Tab-separated table of C-alpha atoms and ligand atoms in Angstrom:
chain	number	residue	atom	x	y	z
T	30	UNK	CA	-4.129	-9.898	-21.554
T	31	UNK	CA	-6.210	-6.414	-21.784
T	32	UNK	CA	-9.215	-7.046	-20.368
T	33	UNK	CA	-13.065	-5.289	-21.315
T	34	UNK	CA	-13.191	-4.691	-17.259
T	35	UNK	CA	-9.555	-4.233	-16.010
T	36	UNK	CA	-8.444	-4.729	-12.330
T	37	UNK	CA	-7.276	-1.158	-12.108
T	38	UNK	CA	-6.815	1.991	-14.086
T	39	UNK	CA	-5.622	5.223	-13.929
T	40	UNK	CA	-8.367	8.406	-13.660
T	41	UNK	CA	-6.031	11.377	-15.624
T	42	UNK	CA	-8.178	13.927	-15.948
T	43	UNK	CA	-7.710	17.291	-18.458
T	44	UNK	CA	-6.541	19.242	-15.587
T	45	UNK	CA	-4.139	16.738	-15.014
T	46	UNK	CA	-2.467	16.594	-18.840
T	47	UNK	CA	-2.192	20.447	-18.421
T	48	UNK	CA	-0.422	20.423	-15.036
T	49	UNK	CA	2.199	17.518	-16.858
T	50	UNK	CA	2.179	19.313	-20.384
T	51	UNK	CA	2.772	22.964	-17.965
T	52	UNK	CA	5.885	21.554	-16.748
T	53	UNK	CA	7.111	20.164	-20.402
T	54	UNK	CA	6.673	23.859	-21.364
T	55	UNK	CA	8.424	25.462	-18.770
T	56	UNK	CA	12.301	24.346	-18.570
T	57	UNK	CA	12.992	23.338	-15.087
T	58	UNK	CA	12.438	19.588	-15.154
T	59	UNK	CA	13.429	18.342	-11.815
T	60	UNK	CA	13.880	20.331	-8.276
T	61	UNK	CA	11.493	23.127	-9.228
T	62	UNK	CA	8.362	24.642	-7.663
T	63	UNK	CA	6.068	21.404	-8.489
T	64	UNK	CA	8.556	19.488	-5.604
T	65	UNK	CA	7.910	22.037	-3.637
T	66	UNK	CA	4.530	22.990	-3.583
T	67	UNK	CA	3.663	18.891	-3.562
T	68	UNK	CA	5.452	18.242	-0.897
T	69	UNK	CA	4.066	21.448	0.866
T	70	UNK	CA	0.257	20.477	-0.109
T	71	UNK	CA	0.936	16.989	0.849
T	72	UNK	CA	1.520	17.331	4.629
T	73	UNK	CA	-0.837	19.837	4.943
T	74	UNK	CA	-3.144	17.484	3.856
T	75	UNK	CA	-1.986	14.149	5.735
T	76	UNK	CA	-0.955	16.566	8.969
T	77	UNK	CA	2.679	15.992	9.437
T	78	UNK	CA	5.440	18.311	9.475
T	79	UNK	CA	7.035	17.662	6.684
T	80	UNK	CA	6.326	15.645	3.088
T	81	UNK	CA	9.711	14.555	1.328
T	82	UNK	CA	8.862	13.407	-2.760
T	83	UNK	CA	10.822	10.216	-3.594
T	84	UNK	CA	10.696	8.033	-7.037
T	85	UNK	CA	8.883	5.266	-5.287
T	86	UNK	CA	6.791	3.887	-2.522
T	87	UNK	CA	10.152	1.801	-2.443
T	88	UNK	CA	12.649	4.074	-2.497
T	89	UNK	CA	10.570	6.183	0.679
T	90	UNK	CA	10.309	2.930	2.982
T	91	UNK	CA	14.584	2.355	2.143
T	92	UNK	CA	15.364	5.866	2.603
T	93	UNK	CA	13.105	5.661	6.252
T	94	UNK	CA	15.158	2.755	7.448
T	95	UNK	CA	18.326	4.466	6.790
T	96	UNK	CA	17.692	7.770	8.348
T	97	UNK	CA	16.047	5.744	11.568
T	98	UNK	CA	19.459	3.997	11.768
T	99	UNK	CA	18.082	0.297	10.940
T	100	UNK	CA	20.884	-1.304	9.789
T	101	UNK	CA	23.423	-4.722	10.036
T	102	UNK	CA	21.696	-7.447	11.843
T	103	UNK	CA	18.563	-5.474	13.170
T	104	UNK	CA	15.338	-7.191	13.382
T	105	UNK	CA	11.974	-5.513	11.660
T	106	UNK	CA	8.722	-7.242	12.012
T	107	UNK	CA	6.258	-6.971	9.064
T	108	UNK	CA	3.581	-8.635	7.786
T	109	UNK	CA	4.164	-11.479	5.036
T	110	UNK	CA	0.752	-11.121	3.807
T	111	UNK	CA	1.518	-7.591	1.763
T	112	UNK	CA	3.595	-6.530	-0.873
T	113	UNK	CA	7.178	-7.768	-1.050
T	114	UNK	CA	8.606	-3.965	-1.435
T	115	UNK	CA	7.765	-3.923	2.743
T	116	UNK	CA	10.163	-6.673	3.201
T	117	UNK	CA	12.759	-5.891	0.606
T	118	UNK	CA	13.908	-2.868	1.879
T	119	UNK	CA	14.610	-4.336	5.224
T	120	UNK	CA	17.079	-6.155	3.025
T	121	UNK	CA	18.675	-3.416	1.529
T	122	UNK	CA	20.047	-2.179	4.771
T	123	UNK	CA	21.039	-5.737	6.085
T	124	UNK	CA	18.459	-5.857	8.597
T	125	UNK	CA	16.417	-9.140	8.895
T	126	UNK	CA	12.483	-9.176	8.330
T	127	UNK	CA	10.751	-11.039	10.866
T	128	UNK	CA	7.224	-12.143	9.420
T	129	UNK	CA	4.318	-12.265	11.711
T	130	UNK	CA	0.758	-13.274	10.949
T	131	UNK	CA	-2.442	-11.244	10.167
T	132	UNK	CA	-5.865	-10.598	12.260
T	133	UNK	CA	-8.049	-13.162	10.236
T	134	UNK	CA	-10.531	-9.728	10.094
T	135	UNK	CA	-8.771	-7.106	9.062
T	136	UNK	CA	-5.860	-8.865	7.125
T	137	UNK	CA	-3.556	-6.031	9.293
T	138	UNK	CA	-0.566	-7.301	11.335
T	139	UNK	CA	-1.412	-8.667	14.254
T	140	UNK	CA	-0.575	-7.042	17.943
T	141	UNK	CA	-0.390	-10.320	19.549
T	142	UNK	CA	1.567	-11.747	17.207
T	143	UNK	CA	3.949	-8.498	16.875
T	144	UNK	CA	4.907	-8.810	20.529
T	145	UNK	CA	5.962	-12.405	20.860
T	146	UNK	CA	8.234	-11.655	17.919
T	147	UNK	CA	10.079	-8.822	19.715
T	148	UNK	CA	13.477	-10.096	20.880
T	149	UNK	CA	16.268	-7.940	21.859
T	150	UNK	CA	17.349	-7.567	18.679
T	151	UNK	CA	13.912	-5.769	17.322
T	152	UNK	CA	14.998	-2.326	16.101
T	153	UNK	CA	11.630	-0.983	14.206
T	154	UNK	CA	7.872	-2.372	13.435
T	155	UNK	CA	6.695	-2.336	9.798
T	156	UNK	CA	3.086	-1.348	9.997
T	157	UNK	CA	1.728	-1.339	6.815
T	158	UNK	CA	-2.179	-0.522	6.243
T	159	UNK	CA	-3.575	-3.557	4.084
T	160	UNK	CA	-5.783	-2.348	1.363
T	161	UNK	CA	-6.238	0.901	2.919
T	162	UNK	CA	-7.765	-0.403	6.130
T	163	UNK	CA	-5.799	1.003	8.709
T	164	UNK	CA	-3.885	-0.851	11.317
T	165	UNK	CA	-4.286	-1.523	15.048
T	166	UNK	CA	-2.627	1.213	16.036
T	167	UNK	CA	-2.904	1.143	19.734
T	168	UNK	CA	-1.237	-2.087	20.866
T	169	UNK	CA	1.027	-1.916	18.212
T	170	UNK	CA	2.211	1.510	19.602
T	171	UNK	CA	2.481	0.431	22.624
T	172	UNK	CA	4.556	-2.194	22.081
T	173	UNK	CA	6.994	-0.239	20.404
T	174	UNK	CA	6.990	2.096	22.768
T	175	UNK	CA	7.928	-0.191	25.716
T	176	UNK	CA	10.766	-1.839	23.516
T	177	UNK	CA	12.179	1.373	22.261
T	178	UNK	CA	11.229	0.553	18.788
T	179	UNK	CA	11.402	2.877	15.514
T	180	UNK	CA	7.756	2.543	13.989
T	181	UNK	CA	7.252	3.246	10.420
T	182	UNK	CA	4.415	2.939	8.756
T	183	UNK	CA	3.781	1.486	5.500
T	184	UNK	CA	0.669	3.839	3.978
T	185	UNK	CA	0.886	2.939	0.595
T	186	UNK	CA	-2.331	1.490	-0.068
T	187	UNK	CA	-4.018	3.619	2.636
T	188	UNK	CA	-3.824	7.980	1.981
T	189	UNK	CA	-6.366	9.434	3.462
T	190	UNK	CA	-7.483	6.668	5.872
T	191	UNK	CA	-7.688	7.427	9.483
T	192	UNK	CA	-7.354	5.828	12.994
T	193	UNK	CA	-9.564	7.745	15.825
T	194	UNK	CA	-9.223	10.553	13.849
T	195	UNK	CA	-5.894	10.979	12.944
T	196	UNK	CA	-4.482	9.990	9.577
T	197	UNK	CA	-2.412	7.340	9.360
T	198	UNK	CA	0.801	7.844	8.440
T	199	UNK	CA	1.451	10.414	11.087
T	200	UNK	CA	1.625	7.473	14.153
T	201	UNK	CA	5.273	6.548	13.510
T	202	UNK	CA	8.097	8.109	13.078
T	203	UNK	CA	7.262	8.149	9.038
T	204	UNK	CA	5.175	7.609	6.810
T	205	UNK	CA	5.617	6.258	3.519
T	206	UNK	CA	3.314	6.699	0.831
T	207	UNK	CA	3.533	5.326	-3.432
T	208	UNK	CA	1.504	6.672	-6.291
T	209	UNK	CA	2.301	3.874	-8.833
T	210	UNK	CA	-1.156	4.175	-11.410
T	211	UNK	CA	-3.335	1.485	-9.574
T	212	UNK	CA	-3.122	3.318	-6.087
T	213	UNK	CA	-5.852	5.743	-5.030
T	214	UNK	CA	-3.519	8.446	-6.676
T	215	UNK	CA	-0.724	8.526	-8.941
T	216	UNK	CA	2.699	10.473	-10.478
T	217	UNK	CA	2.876	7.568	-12.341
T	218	UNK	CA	5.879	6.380	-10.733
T	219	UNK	CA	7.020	8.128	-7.238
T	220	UNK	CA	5.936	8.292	-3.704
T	221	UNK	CA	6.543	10.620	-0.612
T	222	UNK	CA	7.760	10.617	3.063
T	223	UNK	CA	5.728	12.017	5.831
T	224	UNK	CA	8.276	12.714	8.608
T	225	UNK	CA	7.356	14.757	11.699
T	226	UNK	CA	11.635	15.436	13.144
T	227	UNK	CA	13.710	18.139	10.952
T	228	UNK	CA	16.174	16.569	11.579
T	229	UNK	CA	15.611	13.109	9.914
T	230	UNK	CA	14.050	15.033	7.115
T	231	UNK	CA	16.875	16.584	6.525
T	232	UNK	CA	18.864	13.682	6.335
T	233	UNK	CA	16.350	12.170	3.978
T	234	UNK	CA	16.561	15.040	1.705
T	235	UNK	CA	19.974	14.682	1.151
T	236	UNK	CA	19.720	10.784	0.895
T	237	UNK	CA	17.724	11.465	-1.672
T	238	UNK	CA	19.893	13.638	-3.456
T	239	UNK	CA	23.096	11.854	-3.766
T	240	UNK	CA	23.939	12.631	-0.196
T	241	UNK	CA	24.358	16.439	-1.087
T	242	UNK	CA	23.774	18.673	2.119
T	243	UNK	CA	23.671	22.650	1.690
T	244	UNK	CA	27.439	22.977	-0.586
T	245	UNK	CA	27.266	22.873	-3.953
T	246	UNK	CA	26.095	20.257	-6.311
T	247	UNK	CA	29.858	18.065	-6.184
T	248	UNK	CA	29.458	18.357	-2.604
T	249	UNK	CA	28.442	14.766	-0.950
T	250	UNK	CA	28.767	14.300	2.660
T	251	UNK	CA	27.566	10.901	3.012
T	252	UNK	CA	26.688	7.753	1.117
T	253	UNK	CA	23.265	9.197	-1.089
T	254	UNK	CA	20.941	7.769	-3.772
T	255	UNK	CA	19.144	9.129	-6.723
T	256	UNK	CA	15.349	8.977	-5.500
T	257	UNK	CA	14.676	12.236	-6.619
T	258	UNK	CA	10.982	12.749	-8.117
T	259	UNK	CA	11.153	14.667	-11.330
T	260	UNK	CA	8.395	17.851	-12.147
T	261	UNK	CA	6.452	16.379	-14.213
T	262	UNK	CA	5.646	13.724	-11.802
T	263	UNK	CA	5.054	16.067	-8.605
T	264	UNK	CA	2.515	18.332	-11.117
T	265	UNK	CA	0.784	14.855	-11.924
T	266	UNK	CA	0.818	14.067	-7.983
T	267	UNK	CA	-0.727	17.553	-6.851
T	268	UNK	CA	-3.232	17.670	-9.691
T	269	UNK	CA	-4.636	14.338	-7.990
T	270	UNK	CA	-4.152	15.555	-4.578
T	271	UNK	CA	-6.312	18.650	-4.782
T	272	UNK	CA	-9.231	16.407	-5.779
T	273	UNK	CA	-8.540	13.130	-3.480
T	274	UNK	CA	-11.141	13.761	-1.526
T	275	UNK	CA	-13.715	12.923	-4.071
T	276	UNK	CA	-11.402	9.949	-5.326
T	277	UNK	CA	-11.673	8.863	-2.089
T	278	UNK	CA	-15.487	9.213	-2.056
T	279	UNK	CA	-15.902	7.655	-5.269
T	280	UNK	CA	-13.736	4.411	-4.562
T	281	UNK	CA	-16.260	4.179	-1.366
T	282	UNK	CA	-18.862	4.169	-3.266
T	283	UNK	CA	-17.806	1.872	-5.565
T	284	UNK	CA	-17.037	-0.204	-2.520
T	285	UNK	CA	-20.589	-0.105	-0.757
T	286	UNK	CA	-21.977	-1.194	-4.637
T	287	UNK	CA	-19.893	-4.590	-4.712
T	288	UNK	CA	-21.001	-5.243	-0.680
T	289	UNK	CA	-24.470	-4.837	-1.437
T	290	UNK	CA	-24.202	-7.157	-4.339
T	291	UNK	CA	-22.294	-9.570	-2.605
T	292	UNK	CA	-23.440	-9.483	0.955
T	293	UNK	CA	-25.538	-12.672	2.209
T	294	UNK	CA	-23.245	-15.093	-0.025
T	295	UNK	CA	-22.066	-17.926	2.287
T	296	UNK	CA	-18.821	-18.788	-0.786
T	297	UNK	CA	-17.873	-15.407	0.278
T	298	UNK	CA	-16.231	-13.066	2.894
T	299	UNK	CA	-16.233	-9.427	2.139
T	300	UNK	CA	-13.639	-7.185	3.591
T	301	UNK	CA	-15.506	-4.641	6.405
T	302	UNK	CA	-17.233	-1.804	4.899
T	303	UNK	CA	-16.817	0.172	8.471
T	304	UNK	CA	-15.279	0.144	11.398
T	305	UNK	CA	-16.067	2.341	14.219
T	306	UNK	CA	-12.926	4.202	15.136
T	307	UNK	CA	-11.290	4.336	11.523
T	308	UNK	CA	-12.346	5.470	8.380
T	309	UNK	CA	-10.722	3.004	5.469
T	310	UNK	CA	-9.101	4.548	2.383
T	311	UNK	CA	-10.214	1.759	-0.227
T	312	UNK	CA	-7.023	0.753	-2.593
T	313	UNK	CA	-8.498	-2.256	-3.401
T	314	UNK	CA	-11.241	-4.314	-3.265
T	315	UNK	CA	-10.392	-7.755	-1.948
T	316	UNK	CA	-12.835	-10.792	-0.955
T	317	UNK	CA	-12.336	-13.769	-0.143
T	318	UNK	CA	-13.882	-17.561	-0.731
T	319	UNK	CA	-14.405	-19.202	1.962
T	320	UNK	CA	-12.400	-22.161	3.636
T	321	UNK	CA	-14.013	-24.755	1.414
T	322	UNK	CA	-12.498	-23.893	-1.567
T	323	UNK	CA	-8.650	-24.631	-2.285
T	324	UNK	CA	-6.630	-22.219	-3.947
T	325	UNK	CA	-6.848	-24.442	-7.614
T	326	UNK	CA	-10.825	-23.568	-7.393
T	327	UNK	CA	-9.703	-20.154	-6.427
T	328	UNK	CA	-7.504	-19.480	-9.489
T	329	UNK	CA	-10.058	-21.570	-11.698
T	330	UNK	CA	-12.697	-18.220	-10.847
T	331	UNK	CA	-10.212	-16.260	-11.194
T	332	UNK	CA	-9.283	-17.900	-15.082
T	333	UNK	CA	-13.138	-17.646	-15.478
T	334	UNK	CA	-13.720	-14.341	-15.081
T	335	UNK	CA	-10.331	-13.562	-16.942
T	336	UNK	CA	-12.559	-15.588	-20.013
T	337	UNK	CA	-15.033	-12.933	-19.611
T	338	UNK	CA	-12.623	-10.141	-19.865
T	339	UNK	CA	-12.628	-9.154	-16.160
T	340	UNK	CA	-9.500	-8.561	-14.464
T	341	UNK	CA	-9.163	-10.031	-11.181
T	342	UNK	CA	-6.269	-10.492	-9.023
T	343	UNK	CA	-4.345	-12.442	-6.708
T	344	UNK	CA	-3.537	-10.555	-3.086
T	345	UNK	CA	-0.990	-11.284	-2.204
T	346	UNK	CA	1.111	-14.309	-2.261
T	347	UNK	CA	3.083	-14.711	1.134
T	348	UNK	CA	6.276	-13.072	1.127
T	349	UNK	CA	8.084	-15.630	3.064
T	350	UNK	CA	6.909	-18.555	0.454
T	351	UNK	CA	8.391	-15.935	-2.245
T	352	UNK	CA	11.444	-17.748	-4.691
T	353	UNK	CA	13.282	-14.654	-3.160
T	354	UNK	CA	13.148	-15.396	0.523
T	355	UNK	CA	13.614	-19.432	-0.152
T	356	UNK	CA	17.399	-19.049	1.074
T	357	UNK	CA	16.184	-16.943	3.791
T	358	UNK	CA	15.326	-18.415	7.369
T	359	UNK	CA	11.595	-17.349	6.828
T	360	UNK	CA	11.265	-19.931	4.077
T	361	UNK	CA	10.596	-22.355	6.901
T	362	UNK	CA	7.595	-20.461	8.790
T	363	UNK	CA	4.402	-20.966	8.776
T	364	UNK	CA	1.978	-18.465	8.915
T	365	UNK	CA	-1.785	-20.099	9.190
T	366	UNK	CA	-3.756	-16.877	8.535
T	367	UNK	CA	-1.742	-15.441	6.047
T	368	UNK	CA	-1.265	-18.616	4.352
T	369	UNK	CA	-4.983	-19.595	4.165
T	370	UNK	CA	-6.087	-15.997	3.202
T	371	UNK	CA	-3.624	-15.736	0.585
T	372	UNK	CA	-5.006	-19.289	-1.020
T	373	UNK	CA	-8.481	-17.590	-1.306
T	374	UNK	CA	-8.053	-14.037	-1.993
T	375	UNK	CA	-9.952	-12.258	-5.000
T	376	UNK	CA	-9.497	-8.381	-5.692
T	377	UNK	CA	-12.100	-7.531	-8.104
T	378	UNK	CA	-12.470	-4.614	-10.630
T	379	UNK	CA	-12.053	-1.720	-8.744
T	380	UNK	CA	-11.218	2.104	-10.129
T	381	UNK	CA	-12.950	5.268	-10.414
T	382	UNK	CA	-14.834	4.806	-13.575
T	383	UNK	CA	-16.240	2.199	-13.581
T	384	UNK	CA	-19.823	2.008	-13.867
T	385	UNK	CA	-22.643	0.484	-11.725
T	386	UNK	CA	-23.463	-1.464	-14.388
T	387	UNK	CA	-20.070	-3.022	-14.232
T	388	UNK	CA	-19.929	-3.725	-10.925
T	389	UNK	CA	-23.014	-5.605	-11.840
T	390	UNK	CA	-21.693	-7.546	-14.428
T	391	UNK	CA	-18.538	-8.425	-12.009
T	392	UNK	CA	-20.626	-9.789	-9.103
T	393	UNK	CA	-22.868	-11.639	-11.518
T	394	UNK	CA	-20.625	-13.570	-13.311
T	395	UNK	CA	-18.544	-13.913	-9.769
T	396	UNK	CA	-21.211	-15.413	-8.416
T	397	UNK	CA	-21.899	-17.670	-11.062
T	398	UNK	CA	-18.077	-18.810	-11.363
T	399	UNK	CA	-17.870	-20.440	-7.956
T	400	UNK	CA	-20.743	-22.039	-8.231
T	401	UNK	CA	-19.144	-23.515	-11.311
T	402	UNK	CA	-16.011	-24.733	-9.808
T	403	UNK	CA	-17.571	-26.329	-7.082
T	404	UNK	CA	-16.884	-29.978	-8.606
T	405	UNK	CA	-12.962	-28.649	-9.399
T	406	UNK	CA	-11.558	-30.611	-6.821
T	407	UNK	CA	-7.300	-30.000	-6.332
Q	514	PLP	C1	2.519	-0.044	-3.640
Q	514	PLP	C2	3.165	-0.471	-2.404
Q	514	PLP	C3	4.487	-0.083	-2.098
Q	514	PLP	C4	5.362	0.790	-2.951
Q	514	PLP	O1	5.407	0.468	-4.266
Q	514	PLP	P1	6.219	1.296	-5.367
Q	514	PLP	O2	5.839	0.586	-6.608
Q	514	PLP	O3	7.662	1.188	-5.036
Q	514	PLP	O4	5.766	2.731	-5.342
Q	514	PLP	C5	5.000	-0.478	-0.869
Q	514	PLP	N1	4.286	-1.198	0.000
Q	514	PLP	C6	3.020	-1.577	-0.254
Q	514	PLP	C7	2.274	-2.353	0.783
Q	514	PLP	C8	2.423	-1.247	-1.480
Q	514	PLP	O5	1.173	-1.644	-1.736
């Protein structure tokens, strides 16, 4: 349904169709001088050694867990409570994902939780960054550290956002980043690899190219993949890039608007506008009802507000309750954060353009939707 006030949308500016339309007019189309100078641009910007451009957030976090040797049989621990590309990939390479519950907070994996999962099987942690906020990164290091674990670091929802000063996606061993149209920026499709080693970006470079190394293009030395990220797409990406810091300023904004409108209501719990050693890159903008609602009352506001024209969402539905895990041993856990957060999550309108006014409208009729399912009972 298209919706007056969607839950996301794009922000392509002019400069943007040019740097697309530039490529269109030139004739190299894939491999060129957009790759490189967005892959250059990017880890200058997020502070890693190297940036490798991939077709998706997706094919980055697969391409990771190859080149860090995760493989048959190896246990990952990730989050349920995030999207299902995080656990997939584990998949892919035959490893097993081992789910662990959130910090009722933050929504971010939790350290506690993370290290009575660790058996001698563990071979890597999953961090990911939940709606840009970033992870506990110091017990979660740690941990890995003192099992010998590969960490990589799901940044997705989070570029830009930092942990005592450092950006994430530079802890681990990589970083994995996606730029589908309803993160902070987008190539439309695509994502990139931060990677500090040479030598695993190497290997991810010619993962991504159909396992070519240095010979010529029938030349494939190992088992490779087409993840390559064509031109047009890296011009989109580093049109957006040289202006994400006042994306990122606006989405804040847009952030401290709904908080002010919403703070005070006892229905409600808001995600943290600050917290004092990490500055949050907002993707999203997720609240939650509180524990006296069920999830029918929580889908009835969300059905309300759809009848208005306002796009909310659900985030996220637990991976490990997913039709795709149900033949899976994880179909039989129980996670009581993730689970009860995920019954009462709301992500509300949230993109660059929209107006004040909107976010007025939203909170409003918000507001006035619970109070109106209050007598739903499930
Ligand atoms: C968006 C996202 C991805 C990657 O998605 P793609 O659509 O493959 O680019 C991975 N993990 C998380 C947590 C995400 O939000």
């Amino acid at each position: 349904m298209l919706m007056r006030i969607p839950l996301s949308s794009p922000d392509i500016d002019e400069q943007d169709i040019a740097a697309v339309t530039g490529v269109l007019r030139s004739t190299q189309l894939s491999l060129g001088p957009m790759l490189e100078s967005f892959e250059r641009e990017f880890a200058d910007y997020i502070g890693s050694m190297d940036a490798i451009a991939v077709s998706s957030g997706t094919a980055g976090l697969h391409l990771c867990l190859l080149a860090l040797g995760v493989g048959l049989g190896d246990e990952v621990i990730v989050p349920s409570f995030t999207f299902i590309a995080a656990a997939n990939v584990i998949r892919y390479v035959g490893a097993v994902p081992v789910f662990v519950d959130v910090n009722a907070g933050t929504l971010n994996m939790d350290p506690t939780c993370v290290e009575r999962a660790i058996t001698p099987k563990t071979k890597a942690l999953m961090i990911v960054h939940t709606f840009g906020l970033p992870a506990d990164m110091e017990p979660l290091l740690a941990s890995a550290k003192r099992n010998n674990l590969r960490v990589i670091e799901d940044t997705c929802e989070a570029i830009g956002a930092e942990y005592r000063g450092q950006k994430v996606g530079t802890f681990g061993d990589a970083g994995v980043f996606g730029f589908y149209p309803n993160k902070q920026i987008t190539t439309g499709e695509g994502g990139i690899i931060a990677i500090k080693d040479v030598s695993v970006s190497n290997l991810i470079r010619s993962l991504r190219n159909q396992g070519r190394t240095a010979g010529g293009w029938f030349e494939h030395s190992r088992l490779g993949y087409n993840y390559r990220l064509s031109e047009m797409n890296c011009a989109l990406g580093l049109s957006q890039l040289r202006r994400i810091d006042s994306i990122l300023a606006i989405r804040k904004s847009v952030a401290s608007l709904y908080d002010r409108n919403l703070r005070g209501n006892p229905d409600l719990l808001l995600p943290p506008l600050h917290i004092d050693d990490r500055v949050i890159s907002w993707f999203v903008y997720v609240v939650r009802l509180s524990n006296d609602f069920t999830r029918t009352q929580r889908d009835a506001v969300i059905d309300k507000l759809a009848e208005c024209g306002i796009g909310c969402g659900r985030y996220f539905a637990p991976i490990h309750l997913q039709g795709a895990y149900a033949s899976t041993e994880s179909a039989s856990l129980t996670l009581p954060i993730t689970e009860a957060a995920a019954d009462r999550t709301l992500a509300l309108p949230f993109f660059n353009r929209i107006t004040p006014e909107q976010i007025t409208e939203v909170s409003d009729r918000l507001l006035a939707a619970i109070d109106s399912v209050r007598s739903i009972h499930s």
